[in-house]
Coordinates of N, CA and C in Angstrom, one line a residue:
X1 N 1.0 -0.8 -0.2 CA -0.2 0.2 0.3 C 1.0 1.2 0.1
X2 N 1.2 2.2 -1.3 CA 1.6 3.0 -0.8 C 1.4 4.7 0.0
X3 N 2.1 5.6 -0.1 CA 1.4 6.3 0.9 C 0.4 7.2 -0.4
X4 N 0.7 7.1 -1.3 CA -0.9 7.6 -1.7 C -2.2 7.1 -1.7
X5 N -1.8 5.7 -1.6 CA -3.2 5.2 -2.0 C -4.3 5.0 -0.3
X6 N -2.9 5.2 0.2 CA -3.1 5.3 1.8 C -3.7 6.8 2.0
X7 N -3.1 7.7 1.4 CA -3.9 9.3 2.1 C -4.9 9.9 1.5
X8 N -5.2 8.9 0.2 CA -6.2 9.5 -0.8 C -6.9 8.7 -1.4
X9 N -7.2 6.5 -0.8 CA -8.0 6.2 -1.3 C -9.6 6.2 -1.0
X10 N -10.1 7.5 0.5 CA -11.4 7.8 1.1 C -11.6 8.4 0.3
X11 N -11.2 9.3 -1.7 CA -11.7 10.3 -1.8 C -12.2 9.4 -3.2
X12 N -11.6 8.0 -3.2 CA -11.9 7.7 -4.5 C -13.4 6.6 -4.9
X13 N -13.9 6.6 -5.9 CA -15.2 5.7 -6.2 C -14.2 4.3 -6.4
X14 N -15.7 3.4 -6.1 CA -15.1 2.1 -6.6 C -14.5 2.0 -8.0
X15 N -13.3 1.3 -7.8 CA -12.5 1.3 -9.7 C -12.2 2.0 -10.0
X16 N -11.7 3.8 -9.0 CA -10.9 4.5 -9.5 C -9.9 4.2 -9.6
X17 N -9.2 4.7 -10.9 CA -6.9 5.0 -10.8 C -7.2 5.9 -10.7
X18 N -6.0 6.5 -10.1 CA -5.3 7.2 -9.9 C -4.1 7.8 -10.3
X19 N -4.3 8.9 -11.3 CA -3.2 8.9 -12.6 C -2.1 10.0 -12.2
X20 N -2.6 10.8 -11.1 CA -1.7 11.7 -10.8 C -1.7 12.3 -9.8
X21 N -1.1 12.4 -8.5 CA -1.2 13.6 -7.8 C -0.5 14.9 -7.8
X22 N -1.1 16.1 -7.4 CA -0.3 17.4 -7.7 C -0.8 18.1 -6.1
X23 N 0.5 18.5 -5.5 CA 0.5 19.1 -4.4 C 1.0 20.8 -4.8
X24 N 0.9 21.6 -3.5 CA 1.1 22.8 -3.4 C 2.5 22.3 -3.9
X25 N 3.1 23.8 -3.9 CA 5.1 23.6 -4.1 C 5.0 23.3 -2.8
X26 N 6.3 22.8 -2.1 CA 6.9 22.7 -0.7 C 7.3 24.0 -0.5
X27 N 7.6 24.9 -0.5 CA 8.2 26.0 -0.5 C 6.7 27.0 0.4
X28 N 5.9 26.2 -0.1 CA 4.6 27.1 0.9 C 3.8 26.5 2.0
X29 N 4.6 25.8 2.3 CA 4.7 24.7 3.8 C 5.9 25.5 4.7
X30 N 6.9 25.6 4.4 CA 8.2 26.1 4.7 C 8.1 27.0 5.6
X31 N 7.3 28.7 5.2 CA 7.3 29.6 6.4 C 6.7 29.7 7.7
X32 N 5.4 28.4 7.5 CA 4.9 27.8 8.5 C 6.1 26.8 9.3
X33 N 6.9 26.2 9.0 CA 7.6 25.2 9.8 C 8.7 26.6 10.6
X34 N 9.4 27.5 9.7 CA 10.1 28.0 10.2 C 9.7 29.1 11.5
X35 N 8.4 29.6 11.0 CA 7.6 30.2 12.1 C 7.9 29.1 13.3
X36 N 7.6 28.2 13.3 CA 7.2 27.0 14.6 C 8.7 26.9 15.4
X37 N 9.8 26.6 14.6 CA 11.2 26.4 15.0 C 11.8 27.8 15.5
X38 N 11.5 28.4 15.0 CA 12.8 30.0 15.2 C 11.6 30.6 16.5
X39 N 10.6 30.8 16.3 CA 10.1 31.6 17.3 C 9.4 30.7 18.8
X40 N 8.7 30.4 18.6 CA 8.5 29.2 19.7 C 9.8 28.1 20.6
X41 N 10.4 27.2 19.2 CA 11.4 26.5 19.8 C 12.6 27.5 20.1
X42 N 13.1 28.1 19.2 CA 14.4 28.7 19.3 C 14.6 30.0 20.4
X43 N 13.6 30.7 20.3 CA 13.5 31.9 21.7 C 13.4 31.3 22.9
X44 N 12.0 30.6 23.2 CA 11.7 29.5 24.5 C 13.3 28.8 24.7
X45 N 14.0 28.0 24.4 CA 15.2 27.8 24.6 C 16.3 28.6 25.0
X46 N 16.7 29.6 23.7 CA 17.3 30.4 24.4 C 16.8 31.1 25.9
X47 N 16.1 31.9 26.3 CA 15.8 32.2 27.5 C 15.7 31.0 28.2
X48 N 15.0 30.1 27.9 CA 15.5 28.8 29.0 C 16.3 28.7 29.6
X49 N 17.8 27.6 28.9 CA 19.0 27.9 29.1 C 19.6 28.9 29.1
X50 N 19.7 29.8 28.9 CA 20.5 31.2 29.4 C 20.0 31.8 30.5
X51 N 19.1 32.4 31.0 CA 18.8 32.4 32.6 C 18.7 31.1 34.0
X52 N 17.9 30.6 32.8 CA 17.8 29.2 33.9 C 19.2 27.7 34.1
X53 N 20.3 28.2 33.4 CA 20.8 26.6 33.3 C 21.8 27.0 34.1
X54 N 22.5 26.2 35.1 CA 22.2 24.9 34.6 C 20.7 24.1 35.6
X55 N 20.5 25.2 36.3 CA 19.1 24.6 37.1 C 18.2 24.2 36.7
X56 N 18.1 24.4 35.5 CA 16.6 23.6 35.1 C 17.0 22.8 34.6
X57 N 18.1 22.0 34.5 CA 18.1 20.3 34.5 C 18.3 19.6 36.0
X58 N 18.2 19.6 36.5 CA 17.3 19.4 38.1 C 16.3 19.9 38.7
X59 N 15.7 20.6 37.3 CA 14.8 21.3 37.8 C 13.2 19.9 37.9
X60 N 12.7 20.8 38.8 CA 11.2 19.7 38.4 C 10.7 20.2 37.3
X61 N 10.4 21.2 36.8 CA 9.4 21.9 35.5 C 10.2 21.4 34.2
X62 N 11.7 20.8 34.4 CA 12.4 20.2 33.2 C 11.0 19.4 32.3
X63 N 9.9 19.2 32.6 CA 9.1 18.1 32.2 C 7.8 19.0 31.2
X64 N 7.8 20.3 32.2 CA 7.3 21.1 31.3 C 7.8 21.8 29.9
X65 N 8.6 21.7 29.8 CA 9.7 22.4 28.7 C 9.4 21.4 27.3
X66 N 9.9 20.2 28.2 CA 9.9 18.9 27.1 C 8.1 19.1 26.8
X67 N 7.4 19.0 27.5 CA 6.1 18.6 26.9 C 6.0 19.3 25.9
X68 N 6.3 20.7 26.1 CA 6.1 22.3 25.2 C 6.8 22.3 24.0
X69 N 7.8 21.4 23.7 CA 8.8 21.4 22.9 C 7.7 19.7 22.2
X70 N 7.7 18.9 22.3 CA 6.8 18.0 21.5 C 5.3 18.4 21.0
X71 N 5.2 19.1 21.9 CA 3.1 19.8 21.6 C 3.9 20.7 20.1
X72 N 5.2 21.1 19.3 CA 5.4 22.5 18.7 C 6.1 21.3 17.8
X73 N 6.8 20.2 18.3 CA 7.0 18.7 17.2 C 5.2 18.1 16.3
X74 N 4.2 18.1 16.9 CA 3.3 17.8 17.1 C 2.9 18.6 15.6
X75 N 2.4 19.7 16.2 CA 2.0 21.2 14.7 C 2.6 20.5 14.3
X76 N 4.3 21.0 14.0 CA 4.8 21.2 13.0 C 4.6 20.0 12.0
X77 N 4.1 18.5 12.6 CA 4.3 17.5 11.9 C 2.4 18.0 11.3
X78 N 1.5 18.1 12.4 CA 0.5 18.4 11.4 C 0.3 19.5 10.1
X79 N 1.1 20.9 10.1 CA 1.6 21.4 9.3 C 1.8 20.6 8.1
X80 N 2.6 20.2 8.1 CA 3.0 18.8 7.1 C 1.9 18.4 6.5
X81 N 1.6 17.4 7.4 CA 0.2 16.7 6.7 C -0.8 17.4 6.1
X82 N -1.1 18.4 7.1 CA -2.1 19.2 6.1 C -2.0 19.4 4.9
X83 N -0.4 19.8 4.4 CA 0.1 20.1 2.8 C -0.1 18.9 2.4
X84 N 0.3 18.1 2.5 CA -0.2 17.4 2.1 C -1.3 16.5 1.7
X85 N -2.3 16.6 2.5 CA -3.5 16.2 2.5 C -4.3 17.5 1.9
X86 N -3.9 18.2 1.2 CA -4.5 19.6 0.3 C -4.0 19.6 -1.1
X87 N -4.4 18.4 -2.0 CA -3.7 18.4 -3.4 C -5.4 18.1 -4.3
X88 N -4.6 17.7 -5.7 CA -6.2 17.5 -7.1 C -5.1 15.6 -7.1
X89 N -6.5 15.3 -7.2 CA -5.7 13.9 -7.8 C -6.6 13.6 -9.2
X90 N -5.8 13.2 -10.0 CA -6.6 13.0 -11.3 C -7.0 11.4 -11.2
X91 N -7.8 11.3 -11.4 CA -7.9 9.9 -11.9 C -8.5 9.2 -13.5
X92 N -8.8 8.4 -13.4 CA -9.4 7.9 -15.1 C -10.6 8.7 -15.1
X93 N -11.6 9.2 -14.0 CA -12.8 9.3 -14.5 C -13.1 11.5 -14.3
X94 N -11.8 12.1 -14.1 CA -12.2 13.1 -13.6 C -10.8 14.1 -13.1
X95 N -11.2 15.2 -11.8 CA -10.4 15.6 -11.4 C -11.0 15.6 -9.8
X96 N -10.0 15.1 -8.8 CA -10.6 15.0 -7.4 C -10.1 16.6 -6.7
X97 N -10.4 17.0 -6.2 CA -9.8 18.5 -5.5 C -10.4 18.3 -3.6
X98 N -9.0 17.6 -2.6 CA -9.3 17.5 -1.8 C -8.7 19.0 -0.6
X99 N -9.3 18.7 0.7 CA -8.9 19.6 1.6 C -8.9 18.4 2.7
X100 N -7.7 18.4 3.7 CA -7.5 17.4 4.6 C -7.6 18.4 5.7
X101 N -7.9 18.8 7.0 CA -7.1 18.7 8.2 C -8.2 17.7 9.1
X102 N -7.2 18.3 10.5 CA -7.5 17.2 11.6 C -9.1 16.6 12.0
X103 N -9.6 17.9 11.8 CA -11.4 17.2 12.2 C -12.6 17.8 10.6
X104 N -11.7 17.2 9.6 CA -12.0 18.0 8.7 C -11.8 17.4 7.2
X105 N -12.5 16.3 6.3 CA -11.8 16.0 5.2 C -13.2 17.0 4.0
X106 N -12.1 17.0 2.8 CA -13.4 17.6 2.1 C -13.0 17.3 0.1
X107 N -14.1 17.6 0.3 CA -13.5 16.8 -1.6 C -14.9 17.7 -2.7
X108 N -13.8 17.8 -3.4 CA -14.9 18.4 -4.9 C -14.9 17.1 -6.1
X109 N -15.5 16.8 -6.8 CA -14.9 16.0 -7.7 C -15.6 16.5 -9.0
X110 N -15.0 16.2 -9.5 CA -15.8 16.9 -11.0 C -15.0 16.5 -12.5
X111 N -15.8 15.8 -13.0 CA -15.6 14.9 -14.1 C -15.5 15.4 -15.1
X112 N -14.3 14.8 -16.2 CA -13.9 15.3 -17.4 C -14.8 16.0 -18.2
X113 N -15.9 15.4 -18.5 CA -16.7 15.6 -19.5 C -17.9 18.0 -19.3
X114 N -17.5 18.1 -17.5 CA -17.6 19.2 -17.0 C -16.7 20.0 -17.0
X115 N -15.4 19.7 -17.6 CA -14.1 20.4 -17.7 C -14.0 20.7 -18.5
X116 N -13.7 22.6 -18.8 CA -13.4 23.7 -20.1 C -12.3 23.6 -20.6
X117 N -11.3 23.4 -19.3 CA -9.9 23.9 -19.8 C -9.1 24.4 -18.4
X118 N -7.8 23.9 -18.5 CA -7.0 24.3 -17.9 C -5.4 25.9 -18.0
X119 N -5.3 26.6 -17.3 CA -4.5 27.4 -17.3 C -3.6 27.3 -15.9
X120 N -2.4 28.0 -16.4 CA -1.2 28.3 -15.4 C -0.5 29.1 -15.7
X121 N -0.4 30.2 -14.6 CA 0.5 31.4 -14.0 C 1.7 31.4 -13.3
X122 N 3.1 31.7 -14.2 CA 3.4 32.1 -13.1 C 3.5 33.3 -13.1
X123 N 4.1 34.5 -12.3 CA 3.8 35.1 -12.0 C 5.3 36.6 -11.7
X124 N 6.3 35.5 -10.7 CA 7.1 36.0 -11.0 C 8.6 35.6 -11.1
X125 N 10.1 35.9 -11.4 CA 11.4 35.0 -11.6 C 11.0 34.0 -10.5
X126 N 11.6 34.4 -9.2 CA 11.2 33.3 -8.1 C 10.5 32.0 -8.5
X127 N 9.0 32.2 -8.9 CA 8.1 31.3 -9.5 C 8.7 30.6 -10.8
X128 N 9.3 31.1 -11.9 CA 10.4 30.3 -12.4 C 10.9 29.4 -12.6
X129 N 12.1 30.0 -11.0 CA 13.5 29.6 -10.9 C 13.4 27.9 -9.8
X130 N 11.9 28.4 -9.2 CA 11.4 26.7 -8.2 C 10.3 26.1 -8.7
X131 N 9.8 26.5 -10.1 CA 8.6 25.9 -10.5 C 7.8 26.2 -10.0
X132 N 6.6 27.3 -9.4 CA 6.1 27.4 -8.8 C 5.1 28.0 -10.0
X133 N 3.6 27.6 -9.2 CA 2.3 28.6 -9.8 C 1.3 28.4 -9.7
X134 N 0.2 29.1 -10.4 CA -1.4 28.8 -9.9 C -1.9 28.6 -11.4
X135 N -2.7 27.7 -10.6 CA -3.4 26.4 -11.5 C -4.9 27.1 -11.5
X136 N -5.5 27.1 -12.7 CA -6.8 27.0 -12.4 C -7.8 26.1 -13.4
X137 N -9.0 25.7 -13.4 CA -9.2 24.7 -14.1 C -10.9 25.4 -14.4
X138 N -11.1 25.6 -15.6 CA -12.4 26.0 -15.7 C -13.4 25.4 -15.8
X139 N -14.3 24.9 -15.5 CA -15.9 24.1 -14.9 C -17.0 24.4 -15.5
X140 N -17.6 24.1 -15.9 CA -19.2 24.3 -16.0 C -19.7 24.5 -14.6
X141 N -20.3 26.1 -14.8 CA -20.3 26.8 -13.6 C -19.3 27.0 -12.8
X142 N -18.0 27.6 -12.9 CA -17.3 28.0 -11.9 C -16.0 27.6 -11.9
X143 N -14.9 27.7 -11.1 CA -14.0 27.6 -11.2 C -12.8 26.7 -10.3
X144 N -12.4 25.8 -10.3 CA -11.3 25.4 -9.1 C -10.1 26.2 -9.2
X145 N -9.5 26.9 -8.3 CA -8.1 27.4 -8.6 C -7.4 26.9 -7.1
X146 N -6.1 27.1 -7.5 CA -5.2 26.5 -6.2 C -3.7 27.1 -6.3
X147 N -3.6 28.3 -5.8 CA -2.1 29.0 -5.8 C -0.9 27.9 -5.2
X148 N 0.1 28.5 -6.2 CA 1.3 28.1 -5.5 C 1.3 26.7 -5.5
X149 N 1.2 25.8 -6.5 CA 1.5 24.7 -7.1 C 2.7 24.3 -7.5
X150 N 3.4 23.2 -7.5 CA 4.6 23.1 -8.0 C 4.1 22.1 -9.4
X151 N 5.2 22.2 -10.1 CA 5.2 22.2 -11.7 C 3.9 22.7 -12.5
X152 N 3.5 23.7 -12.7 CA 2.1 24.3 -13.2 C 2.3 23.5 -14.5
X153 N 3.1 23.5 -15.1 CA 3.3 23.0 -16.0 C 2.9 22.0 -16.7
X154 N 2.7 20.9 -15.8 CA 2.4 18.9 -15.7 C 1.6 18.8 -15.1
X155 N 0.6 20.5 -14.6 CA -0.8 19.7 -14.3 C -0.9 20.4 -15.6
X156 N -1.2 21.2 -16.0 CA -1.6 21.5 -17.5 C -1.6 20.2 -18.5
X157 N -0.9 20.2 -18.2 CA 0.1 18.7 -19.8 C -0.7 17.8 -19.4
X158 N -1.0 17.8 -18.0 CA -1.7 16.4 -17.3 C -3.1 16.2 -17.8
X159 N -3.7 17.5 -17.2 CA -5.4 17.4 -17.2 C -5.6 17.2 -18.8
X160 N -4.9 18.4 -19.7 CA -5.6 18.5 -21.0 C -5.2 16.9 -21.8
X161 N -4.3 16.2 -21.3 CA -4.1 14.8 -22.0 C -4.8 14.3 -21.4
X162 N -5.8 14.3 -20.3 CA -6.6 13.2 -19.6 C -7.8 13.4 -20.1
X163 N -8.5 15.2 -20.5 CA -9.5 15.5 -21.0 C -9.2 15.5 -22.5
X164 N -8.1 15.2 -23.0 CA -8.5 15.6 -24.3 C -8.6 13.6 -25.3
X165 N -8.2 12.6 -23.4 CA -8.9 11.0 -23.8 C -10.2 11.0 -23.9
X166 N -10.4 10.9 -22.9 CA -11.8 11.5 -22.2 C -12.8 12.0 -23.7
X167 N -11.9 12.5 -24.2 CA -13.0 13.3 -25.1 C -13.1 12.0 -26.4
X168 N -11.9 11.6 -26.9 CA -12.1 11.0 -27.7 C -12.9 9.7 -27.5
X169 N -13.0 8.9 -25.9 CA -13.2 8.2 -25.6 C -15.2 8.0 -26.1
X170 N -15.2 9.5 -25.3 CA -16.5 9.7 -25.2 C -16.9 9.7 -26.7
X171 N -16.7 10.1 -28.2 CA -16.8 10.6 -29.5 C -16.2 9.0 -29.9
X172 N -16.1 8.0 -29.6 CA -15.5 7.1 -30.3 C -16.8 6.7 -31.3
X173 N -16.9 6.1 -32.4 CA -17.5 5.7 -32.8 C -18.0 3.9 -32.5
X174 N -19.2 3.4 -31.9 CA -19.3 2.7 -31.7 C -19.3 1.3 -32.8
X175 N -18.6 0.8 -32.2 CA -17.7 -0.5 -32.4 C -19.0 -1.4 -33.1
X176 N -18.9 -1.9 -34.2 CA -19.6 -3.2 -35.0 C -19.4 -4.1 -34.7
X177 N -20.4 -5.2 -34.4 CA -20.5 -6.7 -33.9 C -21.0 -7.3 -34.9

């Protein structure tokens, strides 16, 4: 059982096949991780060990500080899992837009015949350098938009090729027996 199948099989209908999974760029989650490392861990650690070292090592309150560090580790793990769970899953029938958090699981399924087009944009040289872009899927009655996706051109190519394949299967003349 692969990680993709473990994480995304809840969103699939019976018989669906995952063709591709697209995530936001990992640089999107890094500011959260750096914030949770720099401010609470480094600053508090500095304060504790600067003013209370070596007494802190024999203190009965050391476990509170360790509990605090363990809590911050769990927050960072949650942030990474939240990033991983927010994805587009391309199947043989359509596109699943997933949103995950600890207490919520949300998804939107759009079949290929409801998709009208796909576009990507890279706004800065930083986006081009790190292969980051915004992707918009145009569908009947609206749009699906995700900012800061990894390899946006690959997403456009994969969705267009699956749209093209689905369109040809849908309009294929019936075989005569």
